Amino acid sequence: DQQVKQNSPSLSVQEGRISILNCDYTNSMFDYFLWYKKYPAEGPTFLISISSIKDKNEDGRFTVFLNKSAKHLSLHIVPSQPGDSAVYFCAASLWEGAQKLVFGQGTRLTINP
Amino acid sequence: DAGITQSPRHKVTETGTPVTLRCHQTENHRYMYWYRQDPGHGLRLIHYSYGVKDTDKGEVSDGYSVSRSKTEDFLLTLESATSSQTSVYFCAISASGGTGELFFGEGSRLTVL
């Protein structure tokens, strides 16, 4: 049973445009959410996180939105750059600082020049 | 970058043979994890450790065992490898009292023939 789902395996966006990656979760007990970015032949790296007490968190070109009632979060990248081409994983935990993360399947983002 | 080293980085073995993957950290972090990454499944937790000699199972622990005799080393053992254990294995670490953010190693690609 996949508790965290990324239903789009891939996404292609033109350079300079907005990239929107989506993530849904089924466990209403999840309270803290993270996004990781992964390049080929490298380990995932932390990108941005959000606690359930917020509905938005920004860090430069990256913004994460959380809709708890819909059990949905999204990552917005504006403007998209070629270096953003990677696989993006969303992850969830029961509270901030909880040591076990549940990951989605990942979305491969390709930024086209 | 977090000091995490995985070895070996690549391994090809035959069904039924034992395999041990090693994760070494220089950060003195309390928590260490083993994940596997497979297409369509994202990252799934195999085992994790919350201290020396303290380990617990993750969501896909069958067929795997772990040991942590020193803070810096976390070993993952496949007692008798099967083809279904062909995967990319990632070690991760996190500090206690943190936000749950994980720092990942570069991965170990295991092929079981």
Short mmCIF file of C-alpha atoms in Angstrom, two decimals, chain A residues 2 32 34 36 38 41-44 46 89 96-101 103-105, chain B residues 9 31 33 35 37 40 42-43 48 90 94-95 98-102 104-106:
data_model
loop_
_atom_site.label_atom_id
_atom_site.label_comp_id
_atom_site.label_asym_id
_atom_site.label_seq_id
_atom_site.Cartn_x
_atom_site.Cartn_y
_atom_site.Cartn_z
CA GLN A 2 1.69 3.16 -1.23
CA TYR A 32 5.86 16.81 8.00
CA LEU A 34 10.00 16.94 2.41
CA TYR A 36 14.41 15.49 -2.36
CA LYS A 38 18.28 13.14 -7.26
CA ALA A 41 24.53 8.09 -10.06
CA GLU A 42 24.18 10.28 -6.97
CA GLY A 43 22.26 10.01 -3.74
CA PRO A 44 19.15 12.11 -3.15
CA PHE A 46 17.28 17.50 0.52
CA PHE A 89 10.94 12.50 -4.55
CA GLU A 96 9.12 17.01 12.28
CA GLY A 97 12.18 15.18 13.44
CA ALA A 98 10.63 11.75 13.09
CA GLN A 99 13.33 9.44 11.93
CA LYS A 100 11.42 7.34 9.43
CA LEU A 101 10.48 8.86 6.10
CA PHE A 103 8.92 8.22 0.01
CA GLY A 104 6.91 8.50 -3.16
CA GLN A 105 7.89 6.82 -6.41
CA ARG B 9 29.69 0.99 -5.25
CA TYR B 31 20.68 7.55 13.06
CA TYR B 33 19.37 3.92 7.41
CA TYR B 35 17.00 2.20 1.62
CA GLN B 37 15.50 2.26 -4.86
CA GLY B 40 7.98 2.40 -9.67
CA GLY B 42 10.83 5.05 -5.11
CA LEU B 43 12.90 4.65 -1.97
CA TYR B 48 17.54 1.59 10.36
CA PHE B 90 21.34 3.89 -0.42
CA SER B 94 20.48 11.94 10.26
CA ALA B 95 21.17 13.72 13.50
CA GLY B 98 16.95 17.47 13.81
CA THR B 99 14.18 17.99 11.32
CA GLY B 100 14.33 14.46 10.01
CA GLU B 101 16.33 15.55 6.99
CA LEU B 102 18.37 12.66 5.66
CA PHE B 104 22.36 10.10 1.55
CA GLY B 105 25.40 8.27 0.29
CA GLU B 106 26.04 7.84 -3.42
#
